[in-house]
């Protein structure tokens, strides 16, 4: 973990405590601008491209590259029209890579004042000094990097095993089960970002059945990986004891003790089966790593 990576996290923590004061001058690269915005594609309003009192932090990357720079030098009540290219990775697939026309009006300009980086700032985050804060951040970033590296290794292992394995016809019930898991995972991820699955489907101009069709190839891969994991478990006699499942359920119950629905679901037999499969898969991955990464 580099000092630059730690510096970036520290700066982001300071930004969370920034004070925003109204200014009358021109928009600068460290300001926050509140705008009204309208986007058009071929003179037709872009769905979801209209916003009132939309906040733009010029010192932070915008989801449309270059958007921030278009606001530099403007001032309160000033209007501007410009064209900009949406990234090819834009979440609305029908707009990805397209050039859109944008009209903005500046409602207010705010100067951002970040707290001074000293031990008092560190104490507001529960640490006795900036040194201790940086030590913790370094440890956390290192742990996160290690986890990502482990995930990449696991993906590489299963990609290799999939390429060197042969399969009979995969039952549709397994593929459908993986599709449902993927749909659930997507729904939960969207909810964490404040987006409903209905809004997402509307944005990408697709129906639920279209999404399930898009999942087929990845669901097939996941189903095959699950079969490989299960086969390794059988051949190597890798099992999960009942007390291991009980311990995992207790741990999850403690974590979600305030979520009544979650606690009720934990009591269902299928939840126990799912936990058994997850724990067994972890043991299989551990065994594969020990054999392969020698």
Short mmCIF file of C-alpha atoms in Angstrom, two decimals:
data_model
loop_
_atom_site.label_atom_id
_atom_site.label_comp_id
_atom_site.label_asym_id
_atom_site.label_seq_id
_atom_site.Cartn_x
_atom_site.Cartn_y
_atom_site.Cartn_z
CA UNK A 1 0.00 0.00 0.00
CA UNK A 2 1.54 3.30 -1.10
CA UNK A 3 1.52 6.61 0.77
CA UNK A 4 -0.44 8.05 -2.18
CA UNK A 5 -3.25 5.55 -1.64
CA UNK A 6 -3.44 6.45 2.06
CA UNK A 7 -3.33 10.17 1.20
CA UNK A 8 -6.32 9.70 -1.11
CA UNK A 9 -8.40 8.04 1.61
CA UNK A 10 -7.42 10.71 4.15
CA UNK A 11 -8.45 13.44 1.70
CA UNK A 12 -11.80 11.73 1.14
CA UNK A 13 -12.35 11.58 4.91
CA UNK A 14 -11.63 15.30 5.13
CA UNK A 15 -14.09 15.96 2.31
CA UNK A 16 -16.81 14.25 4.35
CA UNK A 17 -16.36 16.95 7.01
CA UNK A 18 -15.97 19.86 4.58
CA UNK A 19 -17.84 23.09 5.25
CA UNK A 20 -19.62 24.56 2.23
CA UNK A 21 -19.95 28.35 2.09
CA UNK A 22 -21.84 30.28 -0.59
CA UNK A 23 -19.55 32.27 -2.85
CA UNK A 24 -20.23 34.94 -5.46
CA UNK A 25 -17.22 34.43 -7.68
CA UNK A 26 -16.56 32.10 -10.60
CA UNK A 27 -16.66 28.33 -10.27
CA UNK A 28 -13.26 26.88 -9.41
CA UNK A 29 -11.92 23.32 -9.44
CA UNK A 30 -12.42 22.82 -5.67
CA UNK A 31 -16.01 24.16 -5.51
CA UNK A 32 -19.38 22.46 -5.27
CA UNK A 33 -21.94 23.69 -7.78
CA UNK A 34 -25.69 23.26 -7.58
CA UNK A 35 -27.28 23.19 -11.03
CA UNK A 36 -30.48 22.52 -12.93
CA UNK A 37 -29.71 20.13 -15.77
CA UNK A 38 -31.39 18.84 -18.93
CA UNK A 39 -29.93 16.27 -21.32
CA UNK A 40 -31.03 15.68 -24.91
CA UNK A 41 -30.26 13.05 -27.52
CA UNK A 42 -31.19 14.14 -31.05
CA UNK A 43 -33.31 16.94 -29.51
CA UNK A 44 -35.29 14.39 -27.47
CA UNK A 45 -35.07 14.64 -23.63
CA UNK A 46 -33.03 11.81 -22.17
CA UNK A 47 -35.02 9.73 -19.70
CA UNK A 48 -33.53 10.38 -16.26
CA UNK A 49 -31.40 13.20 -17.69
CA UNK A 50 -33.31 16.02 -15.98
CA UNK A 51 -32.44 17.22 -12.48
CA UNK A 52 -33.12 20.18 -10.24
CA UNK A 53 -30.63 21.34 -7.60
CA UNK A 54 -28.17 18.69 -8.76
CA UNK A 55 -24.89 18.79 -6.81
CA UNK A 56 -21.60 18.55 -8.71
CA UNK A 57 -18.33 18.35 -6.77
CA UNK A 58 -15.69 19.59 -9.20
CA UNK A 59 -12.78 18.01 -7.33
CA UNK A 60 -14.31 14.54 -7.67
CA UNK A 61 -14.68 12.38 -10.75
CA UNK A 62 -18.09 12.70 -12.37
CA UNK A 63 -19.79 9.64 -13.86
CA UNK A 64 -19.61 11.47 -17.22
CA UNK A 65 -15.92 12.21 -17.86
CA UNK A 66 -15.35 15.87 -18.67
CA UNK A 67 -18.67 17.07 -17.23
CA UNK A 68 -16.98 18.88 -14.33
CA UNK A 69 -14.70 20.89 -16.61
CA UNK A 70 -17.71 22.30 -18.47
CA UNK A 71 -18.77 24.12 -15.29
CA UNK A 72 -15.46 25.86 -14.62
CA UNK A 73 -15.64 29.64 -14.89
CA UNK A 74 -19.43 29.87 -14.60
CA UNK A 75 -21.20 31.85 -11.88
CA UNK A 76 -24.55 31.96 -10.10
CA UNK A 77 -27.59 32.22 -12.45
CA UNK A 78 -25.41 31.73 -15.53
CA UNK A 79 -26.55 29.22 -18.18
CA UNK A 80 -24.52 27.10 -20.57
CA UNK A 81 -25.18 24.58 -23.33
CA UNK A 82 -22.62 22.01 -24.43
CA UNK A 83 -22.27 18.54 -25.92
CA UNK A 84 -20.51 15.67 -24.22
CA UNK A 85 -19.81 12.00 -24.92
CA UNK A 86 -21.30 9.47 -22.51
CA UNK A 87 -18.83 6.71 -21.59
CA UNK A 88 -19.15 3.32 -23.30
CA UNK A 89 -19.67 1.85 -19.83
CA UNK A 90 -22.72 4.05 -19.13
CA UNK A 91 -25.36 2.07 -17.22
CA UNK A 92 -28.05 2.97 -19.78
CA UNK A 93 -26.90 0.71 -22.61
CA UNK A 94 -28.85 2.53 -25.32
CA UNK A 95 -26.98 5.74 -24.42
CA UNK A 96 -23.50 4.26 -23.92
CA UNK A 97 -20.95 5.94 -26.17
CA UNK A 98 -23.49 8.46 -27.50
CA UNK A 99 -23.03 12.25 -27.69
CA UNK A 100 -25.69 14.12 -25.73
CA UNK A 101 -26.54 17.81 -25.60
CA UNK A 102 -26.61 19.31 -22.11
CA UNK A 103 -28.20 22.49 -20.82
CA UNK A 104 -27.32 23.70 -17.33
CA UNK A 105 -28.19 26.65 -15.14
CA UNK A 106 -26.11 27.43 -12.06
CA UNK A 107 -28.32 27.83 -8.99
CA UNK A 108 -25.54 28.32 -6.42
CA UNK A 109 -21.78 28.06 -6.03
CA UNK A 110 -20.22 26.85 -2.79
CA UNK A 111 -16.63 27.11 -1.66
CA UNK A 112 -15.51 23.98 0.20
CA UNK A 113 -13.28 24.26 3.25
CA UNK A 114 -11.71 20.99 4.34
CA UNK A 115 -10.75 20.55 8.01
CA UNK A 116 -7.04 20.88 8.76
CA UNK A 117 -5.20 17.56 8.83
CA UNK A 118 -4.07 17.36 12.45
CA UNK A 119 -4.57 15.23 15.55
CA UNK A 120 -7.84 17.02 16.37
CA UNK A 121 -9.23 15.88 13.03
CA UNK A 122 -8.05 12.32 13.71
CA UNK A 123 -9.83 12.40 17.09
CA UNK A 124 -13.15 13.20 15.39
CA UNK A 125 -12.75 9.81 13.68
CA UNK A 126 -11.94 8.03 16.94
CA UNK A 127 -8.13 7.99 16.66
CA UNK A 128 -5.60 9.66 18.91
CA UNK A 129 -3.40 11.03 16.15
CA UNK A 130 -2.94 11.34 12.40
CA UNK A 131 -0.14 8.77 12.65
CA UNK A 132 -2.47 6.20 14.23
CA UNK A 133 -5.16 6.99 11.65
CA UNK A 134 -2.73 6.42 8.78
CA UNK A 135 -1.51 3.16 10.35
CA UNK A 136 -5.07 1.83 10.50
CA UNK A 137 -5.84 2.94 6.93
CA UNK A 138 -2.65 1.27 5.68
CA UNK A 139 -3.64 -1.98 7.41
CA UNK A 140 -7.20 -1.84 6.05
CA UNK A 141 -6.07 -1.07 2.49
CA UNK A 142 -3.56 -3.91 2.69
CA UNK A 143 -6.26 -6.31 3.86
CA UNK A 144 -8.59 -5.17 1.07
CA UNK A 145 -5.85 -5.59 -1.55
CA UNK A 146 -5.11 -9.06 -0.21
CA UNK A 147 -8.76 -10.06 -0.45
CA UNK A 148 -8.93 -8.87 -4.06
CA UNK A 149 -5.79 -10.82 -4.90
CA UNK A 150 -7.29 -13.95 -3.31
CA UNK A 151 -10.47 -13.49 -5.36
CA UNK A 152 -8.44 -13.19 -8.56
CA UNK A 153 -6.58 -16.40 -7.72
CA UNK A 154 -9.86 -18.25 -7.10
CA UNK A 155 -11.31 -17.02 -10.40
CA UNK A 156 -8.15 -18.11 -12.24
CA UNK A 157 -8.28 -21.57 -10.61
CA UNK A 158 -11.88 -22.18 -11.61
CA UNK A 159 -11.37 -20.72 -15.10
CA UNK A 160 -8.55 -23.25 -15.61
CA UNK A 161 -10.60 -26.14 -14.21
CA UNK A 162 -13.59 -25.21 -16.38
CA UNK A 163 -11.42 -25.14 -19.50
CA UNK A 164 -10.00 -28.59 -18.72
CA UNK A 165 -13.24 -30.28 -17.63
CA UNK A 166 -15.98 -31.95 -19.62
CA UNK A 167 -19.64 -31.90 -18.64
CA UNK A 168 -22.77 -33.76 -19.54
CA UNK A 169 -25.82 -31.64 -20.28
CA UNK A 170 -26.32 -29.16 -17.44
CA UNK A 171 -29.89 -29.43 -16.05
CA UNK A 172 -31.88 -26.26 -16.67
CA UNK A 173 -32.92 -26.26 -13.01
CA UNK A 174 -29.29 -25.56 -12.02
CA UNK A 175 -28.92 -22.77 -14.55
CA UNK A 176 -32.23 -21.22 -13.48
CA UNK A 177 -31.16 -21.41 -9.83
CA UNK A 178 -27.99 -19.47 -10.65
CA UNK A 179 -29.98 -16.93 -12.65
CA UNK A 180 -32.23 -16.34 -9.65
CA UNK A 181 -29.18 -15.86 -7.43
CA UNK A 182 -27.70 -13.37 -9.90
CA UNK A 183 -31.01 -11.48 -10.09
CA UNK A 184 -31.18 -11.34 -6.29
CA UNK A 185 -27.57 -10.16 -6.06
CA UNK A 186 -28.21 -7.43 -8.65
CA UNK A 187 -31.36 -6.31 -6.83
CA UNK A 188 -29.53 -6.06 -3.50
CA UNK A 189 -26.64 -4.15 -5.08
CA UNK A 190 -29.01 -1.66 -6.72
CA UNK A 191 -30.91 -1.17 -3.45
CA UNK A 192 -27.66 -0.28 -1.70
CA UNK A 193 -27.31 2.55 -4.25
CA UNK A 194 -30.92 3.66 -3.83
CA UNK A 195 -32.11 2.26 -7.19
CA UNK A 196 -35.07 -0.09 -7.60
CA UNK A 197 -34.91 -3.01 -10.02
CA UNK A 198 -37.95 -1.55 -11.79
CA UNK A 199 -36.10 1.74 -12.39
CA UNK A 200 -33.01 -0.14 -13.56
CA UNK A 201 -35.02 -2.19 -16.08
CA UNK A 202 -36.71 0.98 -17.31
CA UNK A 203 -33.35 2.71 -17.74
CA UNK A 204 -31.80 -0.12 -19.75
CA UNK A 205 -35.02 -0.58 -21.78
CA UNK A 206 -35.37 -4.25 -20.91
CA UNK A 207 -37.89 -6.59 -19.35
CA UNK A 208 -37.17 -8.99 -16.53
CA UNK A 209 -37.12 -11.95 -18.94
CA UNK A 210 -34.52 -10.14 -21.09
CA UNK A 211 -32.32 -9.78 -18.03
CA UNK A 212 -32.64 -13.50 -17.30
CA UNK A 213 -31.58 -14.27 -20.88
CA UNK A 214 -28.54 -12.00 -20.46
CA UNK A 215 -27.60 -13.99 -17.35
CA UNK A 216 -27.55 -17.34 -19.15
CA UNK A 217 -23.85 -17.56 -20.08
CA UNK A 218 -22.64 -16.45 -16.65
CA UNK A 219 -25.22 -18.69 -14.95
CA UNK A 220 -23.92 -21.64 -16.98
CA UNK A 221 -20.37 -20.88 -15.84
CA UNK A 222 -21.43 -20.60 -12.20
CA UNK A 223 -23.41 -23.85 -12.40
CA UNK A 224 -20.40 -25.67 -13.85
CA UNK A 225 -18.10 -24.20 -11.19
CA UNK A 226 -20.53 -25.39 -8.52
CA UNK A 227 -20.51 -28.90 -10.02
CA UNK A 228 -16.70 -28.94 -10.05
CA UNK A 229 -16.63 -27.84 -6.42
CA UNK A 230 -19.15 -30.53 -5.49
CA UNK A 231 -17.16 -33.21 -7.37
CA UNK A 232 -13.92 -32.22 -5.62
CA UNK A 233 -15.73 -32.39 -2.28
CA UNK A 234 -16.95 -35.92 -3.05
CA UNK A 235 -13.59 -37.19 -4.27
CA UNK A 236 -11.63 -35.66 -1.39
CA UNK A 237 -14.27 -36.40 1.26
CA UNK A 238 -14.61 -32.71 2.14
CA UNK A 239 -17.60 -32.33 4.43
CA UNK A 240 -19.17 -29.81 6.77
CA UNK A 241 -20.08 -30.85 10.31
CA UNK A 242 -23.39 -29.86 11.86
CA UNK A 243 -21.65 -27.89 14.61
CA UNK A 244 -19.87 -25.81 11.93
CA UNK A 245 -23.25 -24.89 10.45
CA UNK A 246 -24.61 -24.09 13.91
CA UNK A 247 -21.63 -21.79 14.58
CA UNK A 248 -22.13 -19.98 11.27
CA UNK A 249 -25.85 -19.53 11.92
CA UNK A 250 -25.10 -18.12 15.37
CA UNK A 251 -22.57 -15.71 13.87
CA UNK A 252 -25.07 -14.52 11.23
CA UNK A 253 -27.84 -14.23 13.83
CA UNK A 254 -25.59 -12.00 15.97
CA UNK A 255 -24.76 -9.78 12.99
CA UNK A 256 -28.43 -9.41 11.93
CA UNK A 257 -29.98 -9.54 15.39
CA UNK A 258 -32.14 -6.47 14.67
CA UNK A 259 -33.52 -7.85 11.38
CA UNK A 260 -36.53 -10.02 12.29
CA UNK A 261 -37.17 -11.18 8.70
CA UNK A 262 -33.56 -12.27 8.31
CA UNK A 263 -33.64 -14.18 11.61
CA UNK A 264 -36.82 -15.98 10.56
CA UNK A 265 -35.27 -16.97 7.23
CA UNK A 266 -32.25 -18.41 9.08
CA UNK A 267 -34.58 -20.94 10.72
CA UNK A 268 -35.69 -22.42 7.40
CA UNK A 269 -34.21 -25.78 6.28
CA UNK A 270 -33.15 -24.34 2.92
CA UNK A 271 -31.10 -21.67 4.72
CA UNK A 272 -29.17 -24.41 6.50
CA UNK A 273 -28.57 -26.19 3.19
CA UNK A 274 -27.31 -22.96 1.62
CA UNK A 275 -24.92 -22.34 4.52
CA UNK A 276 -23.66 -25.94 4.24
CA UNK A 277 -22.92 -25.41 0.53
CA UNK A 278 -21.14 -22.11 1.15
CA UNK A 279 -18.93 -23.58 3.89
CA UNK A 280 -18.17 -26.66 1.81
CA UNK A 281 -17.22 -24.50 -1.17
CA UNK A 282 -14.84 -22.50 1.04
CA UNK A 283 -13.18 -25.74 2.14
CA UNK A 284 -12.89 -26.88 -1.48
CA UNK A 285 -11.29 -23.58 -2.52
CA UNK A 286 -8.85 -23.86 0.40
CA UNK A 287 -7.94 -27.42 -0.65
CA UNK A 288 -7.46 -26.37 -4.29
CA UNK A 289 -5.17 -23.50 -3.28
CA UNK A 290 -3.07 -25.79 -1.13
CA UNK A 291 -2.65 -28.19 -4.05
CA UNK A 292 -2.11 -25.60 -6.81
CA UNK A 293 -0.24 -22.75 -5.12
CA UNK A 294 2.67 -24.78 -3.82
#
